[in-house]
GROMACS .gro file of C-alpha atoms in nm:
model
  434
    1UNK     CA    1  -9.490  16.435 -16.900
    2UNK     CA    2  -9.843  16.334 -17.056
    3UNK     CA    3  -9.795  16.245 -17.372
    4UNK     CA    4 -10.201  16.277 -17.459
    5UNK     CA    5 -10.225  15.862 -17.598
    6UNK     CA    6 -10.526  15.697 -17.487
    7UNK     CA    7 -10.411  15.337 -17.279
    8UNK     CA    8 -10.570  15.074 -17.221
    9UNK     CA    9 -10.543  14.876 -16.841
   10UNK     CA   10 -10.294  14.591 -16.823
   11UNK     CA   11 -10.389  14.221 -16.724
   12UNK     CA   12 -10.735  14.111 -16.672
   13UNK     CA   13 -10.895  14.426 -16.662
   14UNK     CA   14 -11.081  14.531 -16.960
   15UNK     CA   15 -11.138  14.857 -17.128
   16UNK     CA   16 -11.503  15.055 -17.116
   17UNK     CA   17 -11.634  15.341 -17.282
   18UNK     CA   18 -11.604  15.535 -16.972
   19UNK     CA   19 -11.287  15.480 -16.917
   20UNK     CA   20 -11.235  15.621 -17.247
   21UNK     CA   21 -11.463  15.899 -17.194
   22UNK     CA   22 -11.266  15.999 -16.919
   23UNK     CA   23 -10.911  15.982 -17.075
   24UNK     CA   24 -11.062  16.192 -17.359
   25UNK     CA   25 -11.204  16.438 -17.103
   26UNK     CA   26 -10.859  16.449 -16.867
   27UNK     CA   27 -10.716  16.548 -17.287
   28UNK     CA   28 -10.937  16.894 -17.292
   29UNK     CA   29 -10.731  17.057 -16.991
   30UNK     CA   30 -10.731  17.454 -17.101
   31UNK     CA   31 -10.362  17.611 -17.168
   32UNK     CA   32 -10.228  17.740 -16.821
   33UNK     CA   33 -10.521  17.599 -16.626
   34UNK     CA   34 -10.441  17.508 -16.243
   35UNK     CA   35 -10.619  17.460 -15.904
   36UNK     CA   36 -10.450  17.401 -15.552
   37UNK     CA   37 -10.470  17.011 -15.483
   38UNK     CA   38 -10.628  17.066 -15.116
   39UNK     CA   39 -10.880  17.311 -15.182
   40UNK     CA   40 -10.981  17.111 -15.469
   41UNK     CA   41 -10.977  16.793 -15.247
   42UNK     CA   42 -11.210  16.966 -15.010
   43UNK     CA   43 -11.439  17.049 -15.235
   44UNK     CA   44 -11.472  16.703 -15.372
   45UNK     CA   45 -11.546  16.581 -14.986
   46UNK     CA   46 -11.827  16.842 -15.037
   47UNK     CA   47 -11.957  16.713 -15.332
   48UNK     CA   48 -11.924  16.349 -15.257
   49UNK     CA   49 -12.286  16.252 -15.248
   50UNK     CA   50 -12.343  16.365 -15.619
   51UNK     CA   51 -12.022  16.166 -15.713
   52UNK     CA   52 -12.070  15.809 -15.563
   53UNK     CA   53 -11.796  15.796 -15.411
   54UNK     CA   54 -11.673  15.694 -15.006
   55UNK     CA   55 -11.483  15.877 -14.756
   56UNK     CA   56 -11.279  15.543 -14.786
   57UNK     CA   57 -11.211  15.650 -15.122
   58UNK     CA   58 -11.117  15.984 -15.073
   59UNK     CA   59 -10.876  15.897 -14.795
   60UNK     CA   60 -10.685  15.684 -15.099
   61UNK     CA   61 -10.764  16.003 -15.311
   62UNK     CA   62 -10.591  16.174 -15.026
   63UNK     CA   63 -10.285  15.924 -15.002
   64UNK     CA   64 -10.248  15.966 -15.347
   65UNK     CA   65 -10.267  16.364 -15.395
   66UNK     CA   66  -9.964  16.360 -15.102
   67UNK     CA   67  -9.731  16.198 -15.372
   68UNK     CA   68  -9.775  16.476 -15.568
   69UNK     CA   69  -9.488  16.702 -15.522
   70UNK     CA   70  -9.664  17.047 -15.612
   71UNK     CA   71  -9.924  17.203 -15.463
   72UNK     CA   72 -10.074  17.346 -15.777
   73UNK     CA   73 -10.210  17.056 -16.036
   74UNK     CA   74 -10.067  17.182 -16.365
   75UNK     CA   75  -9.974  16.999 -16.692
   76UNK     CA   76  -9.694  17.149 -16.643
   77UNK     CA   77  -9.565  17.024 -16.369
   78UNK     CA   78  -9.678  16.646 -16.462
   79UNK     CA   79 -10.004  16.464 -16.378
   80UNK     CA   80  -9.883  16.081 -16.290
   81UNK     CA   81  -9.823  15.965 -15.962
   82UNK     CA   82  -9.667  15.616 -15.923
   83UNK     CA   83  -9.674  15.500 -15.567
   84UNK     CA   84  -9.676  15.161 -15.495
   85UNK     CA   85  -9.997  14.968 -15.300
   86UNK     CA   86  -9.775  14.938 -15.038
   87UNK     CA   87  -9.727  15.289 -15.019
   88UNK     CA   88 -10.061  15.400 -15.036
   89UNK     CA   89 -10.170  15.131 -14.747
   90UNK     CA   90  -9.913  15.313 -14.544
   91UNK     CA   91 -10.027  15.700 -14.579
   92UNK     CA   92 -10.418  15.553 -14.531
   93UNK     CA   93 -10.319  15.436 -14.170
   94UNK     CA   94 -10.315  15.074 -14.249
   95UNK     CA   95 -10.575  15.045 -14.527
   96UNK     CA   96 -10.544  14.702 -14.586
   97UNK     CA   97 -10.404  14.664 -15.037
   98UNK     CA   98 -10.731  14.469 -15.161
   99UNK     CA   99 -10.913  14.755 -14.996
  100UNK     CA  100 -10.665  15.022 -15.158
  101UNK     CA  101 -10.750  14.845 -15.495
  102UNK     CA  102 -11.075  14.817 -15.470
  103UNK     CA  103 -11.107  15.199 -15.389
  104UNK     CA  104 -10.854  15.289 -15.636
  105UNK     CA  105 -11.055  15.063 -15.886
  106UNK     CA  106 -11.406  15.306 -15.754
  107UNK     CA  107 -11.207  15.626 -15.837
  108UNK     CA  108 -11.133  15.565 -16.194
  109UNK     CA  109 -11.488  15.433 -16.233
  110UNK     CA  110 -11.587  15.768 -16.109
  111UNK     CA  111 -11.401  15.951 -16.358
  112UNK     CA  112 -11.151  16.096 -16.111
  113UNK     CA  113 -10.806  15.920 -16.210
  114UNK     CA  114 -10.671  15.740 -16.520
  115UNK     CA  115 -10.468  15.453 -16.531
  116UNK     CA  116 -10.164  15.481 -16.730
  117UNK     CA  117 -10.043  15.117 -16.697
  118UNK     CA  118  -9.675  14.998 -16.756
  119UNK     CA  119  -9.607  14.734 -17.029
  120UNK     CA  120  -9.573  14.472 -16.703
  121UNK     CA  121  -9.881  14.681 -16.479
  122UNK     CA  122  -9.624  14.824 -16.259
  123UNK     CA  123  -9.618  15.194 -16.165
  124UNK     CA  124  -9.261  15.331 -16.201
  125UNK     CA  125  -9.070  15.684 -16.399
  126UNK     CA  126  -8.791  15.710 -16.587
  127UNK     CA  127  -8.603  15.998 -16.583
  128UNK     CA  128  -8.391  16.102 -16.856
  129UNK     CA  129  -7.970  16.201 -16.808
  130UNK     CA  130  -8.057  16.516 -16.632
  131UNK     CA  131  -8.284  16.368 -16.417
  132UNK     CA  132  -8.624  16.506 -16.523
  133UNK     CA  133  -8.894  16.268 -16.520
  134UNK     CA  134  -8.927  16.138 -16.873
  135UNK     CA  135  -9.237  15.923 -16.884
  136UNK     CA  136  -9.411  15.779 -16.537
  137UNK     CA  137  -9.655  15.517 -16.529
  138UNK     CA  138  -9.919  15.516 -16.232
  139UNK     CA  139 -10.234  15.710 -16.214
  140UNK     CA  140 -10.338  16.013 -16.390
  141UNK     CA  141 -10.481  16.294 -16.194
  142UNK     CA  142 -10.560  16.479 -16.515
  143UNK     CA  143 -10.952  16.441 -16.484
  144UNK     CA  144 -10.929  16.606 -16.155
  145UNK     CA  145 -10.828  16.898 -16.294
  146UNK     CA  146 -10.988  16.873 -16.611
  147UNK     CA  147 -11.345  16.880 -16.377
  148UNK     CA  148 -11.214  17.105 -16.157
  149UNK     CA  149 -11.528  17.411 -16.272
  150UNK     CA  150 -11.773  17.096 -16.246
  151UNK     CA  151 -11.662  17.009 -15.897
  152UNK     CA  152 -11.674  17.340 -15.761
  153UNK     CA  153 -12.067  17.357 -15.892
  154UNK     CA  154 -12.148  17.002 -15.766
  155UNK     CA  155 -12.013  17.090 -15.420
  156UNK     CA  156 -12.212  17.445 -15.448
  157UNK     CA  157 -12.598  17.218 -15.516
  158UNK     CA  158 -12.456  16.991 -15.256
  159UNK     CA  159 -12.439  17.311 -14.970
  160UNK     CA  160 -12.740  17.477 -15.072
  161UNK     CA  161 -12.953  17.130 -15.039
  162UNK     CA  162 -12.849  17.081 -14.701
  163UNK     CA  163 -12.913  17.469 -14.623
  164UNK     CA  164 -13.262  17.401 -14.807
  165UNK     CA  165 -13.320  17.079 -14.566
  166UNK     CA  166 -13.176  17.310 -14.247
  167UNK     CA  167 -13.487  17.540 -14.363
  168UNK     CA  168 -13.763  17.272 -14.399
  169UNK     CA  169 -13.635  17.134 -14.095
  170UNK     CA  170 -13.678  17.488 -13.875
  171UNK     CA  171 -14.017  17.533 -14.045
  172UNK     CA  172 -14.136  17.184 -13.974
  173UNK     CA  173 -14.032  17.234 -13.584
  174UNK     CA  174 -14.223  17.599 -13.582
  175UNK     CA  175 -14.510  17.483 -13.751
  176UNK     CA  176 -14.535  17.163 -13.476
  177UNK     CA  177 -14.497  17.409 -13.238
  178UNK     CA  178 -14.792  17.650 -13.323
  179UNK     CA  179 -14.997  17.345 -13.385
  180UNK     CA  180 -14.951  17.189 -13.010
  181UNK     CA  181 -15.023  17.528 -12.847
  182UNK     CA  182 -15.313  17.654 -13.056
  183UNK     CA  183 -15.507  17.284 -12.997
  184UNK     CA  184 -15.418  17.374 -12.609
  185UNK     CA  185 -15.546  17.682 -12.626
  186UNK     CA  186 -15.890  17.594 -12.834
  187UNK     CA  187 -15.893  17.265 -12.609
  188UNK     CA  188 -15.902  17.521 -12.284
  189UNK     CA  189 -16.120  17.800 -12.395
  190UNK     CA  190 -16.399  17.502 -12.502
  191UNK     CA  191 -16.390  17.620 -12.906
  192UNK     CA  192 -16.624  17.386 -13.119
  193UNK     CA  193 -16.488  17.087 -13.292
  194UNK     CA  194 -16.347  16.723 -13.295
  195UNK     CA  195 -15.934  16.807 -13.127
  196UNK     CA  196 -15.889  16.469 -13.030
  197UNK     CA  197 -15.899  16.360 -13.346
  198UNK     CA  198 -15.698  16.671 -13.552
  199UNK     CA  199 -15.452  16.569 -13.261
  200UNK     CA  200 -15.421  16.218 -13.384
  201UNK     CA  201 -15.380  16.335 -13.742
  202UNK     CA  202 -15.141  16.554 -13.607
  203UNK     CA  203 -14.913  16.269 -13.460
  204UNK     CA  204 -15.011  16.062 -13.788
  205UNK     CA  205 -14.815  16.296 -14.006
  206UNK     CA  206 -14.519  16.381 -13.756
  207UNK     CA  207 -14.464  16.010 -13.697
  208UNK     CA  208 -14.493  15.879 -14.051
  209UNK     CA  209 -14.144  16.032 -14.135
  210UNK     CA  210 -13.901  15.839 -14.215
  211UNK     CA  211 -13.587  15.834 -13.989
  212UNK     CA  212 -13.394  15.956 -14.238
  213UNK     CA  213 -13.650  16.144 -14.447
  214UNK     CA  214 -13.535  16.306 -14.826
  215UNK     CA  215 -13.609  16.679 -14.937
  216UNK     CA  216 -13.958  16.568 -15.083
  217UNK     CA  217 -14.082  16.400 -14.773
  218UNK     CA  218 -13.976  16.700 -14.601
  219UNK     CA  219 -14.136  16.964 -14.819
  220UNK     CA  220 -14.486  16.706 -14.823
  221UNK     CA  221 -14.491  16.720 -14.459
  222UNK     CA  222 -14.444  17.075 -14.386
  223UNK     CA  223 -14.718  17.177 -14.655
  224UNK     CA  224 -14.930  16.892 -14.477
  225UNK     CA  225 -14.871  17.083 -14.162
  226UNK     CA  226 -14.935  17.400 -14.321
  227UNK     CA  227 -15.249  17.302 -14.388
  228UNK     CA  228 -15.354  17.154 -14.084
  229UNK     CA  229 -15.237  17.462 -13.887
  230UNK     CA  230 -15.431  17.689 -14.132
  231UNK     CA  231 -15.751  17.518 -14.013
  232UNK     CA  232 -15.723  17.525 -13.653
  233UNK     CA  233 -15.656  17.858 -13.744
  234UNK     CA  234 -15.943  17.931 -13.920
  235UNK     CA  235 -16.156  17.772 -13.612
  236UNK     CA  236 -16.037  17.971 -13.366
  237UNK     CA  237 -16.092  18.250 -13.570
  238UNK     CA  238 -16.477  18.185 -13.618
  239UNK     CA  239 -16.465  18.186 -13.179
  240UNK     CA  240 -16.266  18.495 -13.203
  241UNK     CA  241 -16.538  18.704 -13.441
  242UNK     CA  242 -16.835  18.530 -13.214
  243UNK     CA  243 -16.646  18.623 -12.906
  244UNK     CA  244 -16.632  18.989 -13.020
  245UNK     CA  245 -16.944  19.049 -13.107
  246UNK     CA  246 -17.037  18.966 -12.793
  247UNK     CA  247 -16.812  19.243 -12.641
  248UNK     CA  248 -16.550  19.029 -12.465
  249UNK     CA  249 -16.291  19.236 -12.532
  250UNK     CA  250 -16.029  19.029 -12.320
  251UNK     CA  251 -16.112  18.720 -12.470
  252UNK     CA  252 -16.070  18.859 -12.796
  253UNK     CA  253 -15.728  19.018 -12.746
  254UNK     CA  254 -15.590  18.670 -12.613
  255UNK     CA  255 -15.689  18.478 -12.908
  256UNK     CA  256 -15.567  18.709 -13.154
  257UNK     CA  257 -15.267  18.662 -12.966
  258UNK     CA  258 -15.241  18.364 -13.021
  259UNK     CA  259 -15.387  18.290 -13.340
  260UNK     CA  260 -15.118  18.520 -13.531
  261UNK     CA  261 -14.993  18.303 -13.804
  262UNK     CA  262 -14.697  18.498 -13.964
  263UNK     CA  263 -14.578  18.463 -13.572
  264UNK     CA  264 -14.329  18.178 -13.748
  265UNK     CA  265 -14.084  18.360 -13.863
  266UNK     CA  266 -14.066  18.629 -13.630
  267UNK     CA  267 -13.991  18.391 -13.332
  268UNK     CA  268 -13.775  18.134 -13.519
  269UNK     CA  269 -13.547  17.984 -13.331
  270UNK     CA  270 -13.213  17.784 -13.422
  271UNK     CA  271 -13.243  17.444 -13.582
  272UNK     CA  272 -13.359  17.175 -13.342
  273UNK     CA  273 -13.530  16.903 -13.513
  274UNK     CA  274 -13.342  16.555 -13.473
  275UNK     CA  275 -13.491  16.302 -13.665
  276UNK     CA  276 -13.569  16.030 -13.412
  277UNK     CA  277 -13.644  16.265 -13.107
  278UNK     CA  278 -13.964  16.181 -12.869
  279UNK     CA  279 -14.176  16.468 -12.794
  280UNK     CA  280 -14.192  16.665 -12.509
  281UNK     CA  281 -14.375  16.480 -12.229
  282UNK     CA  282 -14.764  16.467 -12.350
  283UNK     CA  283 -15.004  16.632 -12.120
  284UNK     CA  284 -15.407  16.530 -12.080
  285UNK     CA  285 -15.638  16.813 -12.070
  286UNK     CA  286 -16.013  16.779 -12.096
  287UNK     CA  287 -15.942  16.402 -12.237
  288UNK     CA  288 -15.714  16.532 -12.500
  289UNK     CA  289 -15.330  16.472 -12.541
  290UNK     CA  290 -15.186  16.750 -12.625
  291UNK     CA  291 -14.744  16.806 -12.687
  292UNK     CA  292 -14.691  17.121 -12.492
  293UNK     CA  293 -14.834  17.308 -12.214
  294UNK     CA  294 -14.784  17.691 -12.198
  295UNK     CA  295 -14.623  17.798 -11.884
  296UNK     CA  296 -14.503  18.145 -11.759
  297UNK     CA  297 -14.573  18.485 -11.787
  298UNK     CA  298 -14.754  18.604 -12.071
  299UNK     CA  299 -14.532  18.815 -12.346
  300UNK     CA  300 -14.438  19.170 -12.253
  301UNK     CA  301 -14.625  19.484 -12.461
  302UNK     CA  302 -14.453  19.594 -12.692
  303UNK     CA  303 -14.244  19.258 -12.741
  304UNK     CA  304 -14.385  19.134 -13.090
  305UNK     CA  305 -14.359  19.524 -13.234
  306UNK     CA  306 -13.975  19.487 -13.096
  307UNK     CA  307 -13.910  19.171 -13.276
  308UNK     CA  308 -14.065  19.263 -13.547
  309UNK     CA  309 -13.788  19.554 -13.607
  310UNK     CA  310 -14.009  19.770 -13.809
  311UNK     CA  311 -14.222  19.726 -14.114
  312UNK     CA  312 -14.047  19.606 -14.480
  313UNK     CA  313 -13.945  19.244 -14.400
  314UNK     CA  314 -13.979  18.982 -14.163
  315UNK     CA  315 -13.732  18.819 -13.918
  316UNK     CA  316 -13.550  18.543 -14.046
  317UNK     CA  317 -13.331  18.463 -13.735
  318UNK     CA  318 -13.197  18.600 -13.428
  319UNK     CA  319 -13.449  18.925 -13.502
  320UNK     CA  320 -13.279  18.995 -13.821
  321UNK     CA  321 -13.510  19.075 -14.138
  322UNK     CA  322 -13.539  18.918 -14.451
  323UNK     CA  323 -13.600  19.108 -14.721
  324UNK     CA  324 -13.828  19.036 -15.064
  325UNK     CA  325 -13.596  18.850 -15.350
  326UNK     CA  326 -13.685  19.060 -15.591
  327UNK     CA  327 -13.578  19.382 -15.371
  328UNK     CA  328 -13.228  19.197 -15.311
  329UNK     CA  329 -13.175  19.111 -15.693
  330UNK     CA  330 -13.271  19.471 -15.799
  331UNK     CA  331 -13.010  19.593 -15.537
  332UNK     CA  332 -12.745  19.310 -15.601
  333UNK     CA  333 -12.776  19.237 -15.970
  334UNK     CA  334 -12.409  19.102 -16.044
  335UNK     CA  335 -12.537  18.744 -15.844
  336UNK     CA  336 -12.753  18.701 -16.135
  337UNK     CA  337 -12.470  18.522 -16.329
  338UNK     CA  338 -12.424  18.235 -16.048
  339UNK     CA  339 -12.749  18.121 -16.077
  340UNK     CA  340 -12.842  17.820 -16.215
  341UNK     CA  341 -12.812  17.877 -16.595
  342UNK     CA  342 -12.761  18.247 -16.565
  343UNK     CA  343 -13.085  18.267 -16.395
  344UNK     CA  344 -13.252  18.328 -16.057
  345UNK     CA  345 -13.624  18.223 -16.001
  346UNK     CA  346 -13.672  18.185 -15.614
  347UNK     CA  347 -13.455  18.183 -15.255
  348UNK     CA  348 -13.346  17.790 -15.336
  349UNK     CA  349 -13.142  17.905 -15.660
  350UNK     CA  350 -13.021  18.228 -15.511
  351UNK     CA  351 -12.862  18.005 -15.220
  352UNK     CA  352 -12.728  17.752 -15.472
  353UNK     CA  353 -12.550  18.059 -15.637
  354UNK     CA  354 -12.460  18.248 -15.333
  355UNK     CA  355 -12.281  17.888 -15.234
  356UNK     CA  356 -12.076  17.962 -15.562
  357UNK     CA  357 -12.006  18.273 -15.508
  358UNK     CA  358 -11.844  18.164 -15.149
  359UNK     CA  359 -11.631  17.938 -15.357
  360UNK     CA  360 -11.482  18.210 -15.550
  361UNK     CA  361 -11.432  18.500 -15.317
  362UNK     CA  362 -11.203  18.252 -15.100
  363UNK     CA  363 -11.510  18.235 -14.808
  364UNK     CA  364 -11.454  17.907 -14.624
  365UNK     CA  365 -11.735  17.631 -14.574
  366UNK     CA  366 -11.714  17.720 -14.213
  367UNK     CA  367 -11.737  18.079 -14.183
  368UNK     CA  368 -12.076  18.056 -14.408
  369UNK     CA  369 -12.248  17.759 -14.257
  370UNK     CA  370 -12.181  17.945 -13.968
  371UNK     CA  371 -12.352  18.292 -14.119
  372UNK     CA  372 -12.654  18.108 -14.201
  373UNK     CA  373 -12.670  17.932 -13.858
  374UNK     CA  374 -12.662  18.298 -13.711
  375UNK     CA  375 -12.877  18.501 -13.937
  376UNK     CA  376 -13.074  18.242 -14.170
  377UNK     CA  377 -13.000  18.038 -14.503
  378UNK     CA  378 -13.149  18.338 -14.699
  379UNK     CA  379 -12.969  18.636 -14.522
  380UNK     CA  380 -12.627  18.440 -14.517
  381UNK     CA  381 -12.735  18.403 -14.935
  382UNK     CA  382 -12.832  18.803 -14.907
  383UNK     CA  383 -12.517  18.910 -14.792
  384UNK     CA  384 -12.293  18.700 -15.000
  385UNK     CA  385 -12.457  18.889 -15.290
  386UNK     CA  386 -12.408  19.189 -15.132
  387UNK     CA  387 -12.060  19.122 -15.082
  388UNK     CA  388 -12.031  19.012 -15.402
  389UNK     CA  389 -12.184  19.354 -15.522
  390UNK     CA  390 -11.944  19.518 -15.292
  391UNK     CA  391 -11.620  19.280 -15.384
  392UNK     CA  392 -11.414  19.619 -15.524
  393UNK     CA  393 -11.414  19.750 -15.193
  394UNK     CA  394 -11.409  19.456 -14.963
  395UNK     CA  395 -10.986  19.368 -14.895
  396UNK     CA  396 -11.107  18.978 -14.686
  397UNK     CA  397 -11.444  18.832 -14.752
  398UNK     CA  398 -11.452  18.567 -14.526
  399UNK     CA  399 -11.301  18.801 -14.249
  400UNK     CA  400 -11.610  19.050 -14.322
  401UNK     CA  401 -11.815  18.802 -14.345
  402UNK     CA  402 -11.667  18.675 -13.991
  403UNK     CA  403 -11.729  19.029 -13.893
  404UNK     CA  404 -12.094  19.082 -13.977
  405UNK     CA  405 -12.222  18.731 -13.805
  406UNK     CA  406 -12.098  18.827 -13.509
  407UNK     CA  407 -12.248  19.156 -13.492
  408UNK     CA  408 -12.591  18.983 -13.589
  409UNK     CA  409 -12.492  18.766 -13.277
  410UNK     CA  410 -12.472  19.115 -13.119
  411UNK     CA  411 -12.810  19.249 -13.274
  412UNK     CA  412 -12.576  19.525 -13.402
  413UNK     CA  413 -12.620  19.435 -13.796
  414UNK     CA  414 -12.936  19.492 -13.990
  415UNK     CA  415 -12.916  19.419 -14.388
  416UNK     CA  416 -13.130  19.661 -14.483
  417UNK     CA  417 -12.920  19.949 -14.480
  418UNK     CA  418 -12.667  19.742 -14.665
  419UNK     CA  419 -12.936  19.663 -14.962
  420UNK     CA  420 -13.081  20.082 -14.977
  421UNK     CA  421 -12.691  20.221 -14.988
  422UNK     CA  422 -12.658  19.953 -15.295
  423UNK     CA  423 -12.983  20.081 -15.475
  424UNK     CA  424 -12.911  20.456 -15.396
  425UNK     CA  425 -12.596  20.342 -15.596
  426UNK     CA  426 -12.781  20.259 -15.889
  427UNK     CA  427 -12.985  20.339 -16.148
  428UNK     CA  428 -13.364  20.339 -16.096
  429UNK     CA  429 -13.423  20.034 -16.372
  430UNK     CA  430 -13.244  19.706 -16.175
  431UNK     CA  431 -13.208  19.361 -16.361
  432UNK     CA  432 -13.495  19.148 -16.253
  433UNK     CA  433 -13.500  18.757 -16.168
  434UNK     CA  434 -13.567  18.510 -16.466
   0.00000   0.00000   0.00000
């Protein structure tokens, strides 16, 4: 049993403030509290980045869950385990002991286990006549559940960053893409102005990443390409409005063609940046390099109007539409609460909180990385509020959610439906975003 006394380590390791801190915090468990020791496991592997900790260290983290006889971590049921290093270098595969110490030694600097150390530093129990443990001295896994809430929202910022690099990352490869093919297509048609070298600043800014670039390099370089794509833009659409005032009507059309810039997100295809990739195989037209050269047929009519799906969003992936934020909070207002303090202000929050809400309806990491691979970070974050909305009449949330990505796979599910039956539902007056 705990008995709730703060201990210092044995030998010649010395007591810290944190280590304090975190036998005071493992102390403020709430009455009946308990969390499964394997889901809560996996959700620390998902927030290990914002905890500083090694896979090395959660496999002894792992090793040393396994001793604990319950599934359920409960004050209850005890919170020491006791194994020896021995032990623990076994159920690692072979971890070597000075490496089991040293990770066990990372862990409690973490704040994720306590040492309760023995008068001689040894981890035994001792069981009293009926054979009930008595007092055990080992490591406390009381902090894990005492952060059990702050895990869970660690592991949520964790899964909506990478979805938020996934996004930056498609946008980046689109906006490259659009970039290449409209300097082709002013380089062939002879429009005014110095390619060669808004190629060259081109491959300036896509080279200059890093290999392993962070979110802020990311966002600089798509709004660098942004820009840079908004001016070639902007040139070709001088030649257009010259061309037609000459009358060339099929000149015109083919250059408004291909000078449509909300074309991005209605063609967006499935991640494919790697960081490290060569371009495609430069070709040399009219002495300047360009990435890509157009080949093929030209689109069929009617083929952007079919894509498009109608009027009142955009395509986000696979031809399905995103809708406006504020139109999905109005219609799903009960997300609200998962946002980052209470509040929602833009698509980044509602995916941290829709990552929450994943957490909490049982939806595995799987089946919604997989829903936003299909339809797009911000319609997998759309229907998890809807869902949520919904959660009365929904039996298996992961299953529907299961369900619904592969009919987007199918181009047999459309969210907008989903979001008018919600407002229909309501009353006219919807709770707005912070």
């Amino acid at each position: 049993m705990e008995t709730g006394i703060i201990t210092t380590p044995f030998g010649r390791r010395s007591m810290t403030l944190g280590m304090l801190a975190s036998q005071v915090a493992a102390g403020e468990i709430k009455p009946d509290q308990s969390v499964d020791k394997w889901k809560l496991f996996r959700t620390l592997c998902e927030a290990k980045p914002l905890l500083g900790i090694t896979d090395r260290a959660l496999a002894v983290l792992n090793a040393l869950l396994s001793f604990y006889p319950k599934n359920e971590l409960a004050q209850d049921n005890g919170l020491i385990v006791f194994p020896s290093n021995v032990q623990l270098s076994l159920r690692t595969h072979g971890m070597a002991e000075q490496t089991v110490r040293r990770h066990l030694a990372a862990l409690v600097d973490a704040g994720l286990l306590v040492r309760k150390d023995s008068p001689n530093g040894k981890r035994y129990v001792r069981r009293d006549r009926a054979g009930e443990i008595d007092e055990a001295f080992g490591f406390s896994l009381a902090p894990l559940l005492a952060r059990a809430e702050e895990i869970e929202q660690l592991a949520a910022a964790v899964m909506a960053e990478r979805l938020h690099v996934q996004r930056l990352r498609e946008r980046i490869t689109l906006c490259r893409r659009d970039i290449a093919k409209l300097m082709e297509a002013a380089v062939e048609e002879d429009v005014e102005g110095d390619w060669k070298a808004l190629y060259q600043l081109f491959r300036d800014l896509v080279e200059g990443l890093p290999r392993s670039p962070t979110t802020a390099q990311l966002e600089q370089l798509l709004d660098e390409l942004t820009a840079l794509r908004t001016d070639i833009l902007n040139r070709l659409e001088v030649r257009v409005k010259t061309t037609k005032e000459r009358g060339n009507a099929y000149y015109n059309e083919r250059h408004i063609q291909n000078s449509n810039s909300d074309s991005t997100s209605e063609f967006e295809p499935s991640f494919e940046t790697k960081q490290g990739a060569r371009p495609e195989q430069d070709n040399r037209r009219g002495g300047v390099t360009i990435d890509e050269k157009r080949h093929g047929a030209p689109d069929q009519p009617g083929q952007e109007e079919r894509q498009r799906g109608g009027s009142g969003g955009r395509d986000d992936a696979g031809g399905l539409k995103s809708f406006p934020l504020g139109l999905v909070l109005q219609a799903c207002p009960e997300i609200l609460a998962y946002g980052p303090d209470g509040v929602i202000r833009n698509w980044r929050d509602l995916m941290t909180a829709a990552v929450t809400v994943r957490s909490m309806l049982g939806v595995s990491p799987s089946a919604y990385e997989e829903a936003a691979s299909v339809m797009g970070a911000e319609n997998a974050a759309t229907v998890m509020a809807c869902i949520l909305e919904r959660g009365g009449h929904i039996n298996s949330a992961g299953g529907y959610l299961r369900d619904l990505t592969r009919r987007s796979e199918k181009g047999e599910f459309a969210i907008g439906p989903m979001l008018m039956a919600l407002l229909r539902a309501k009353a006219p007056a919807g709770r707005k975003a912070g």
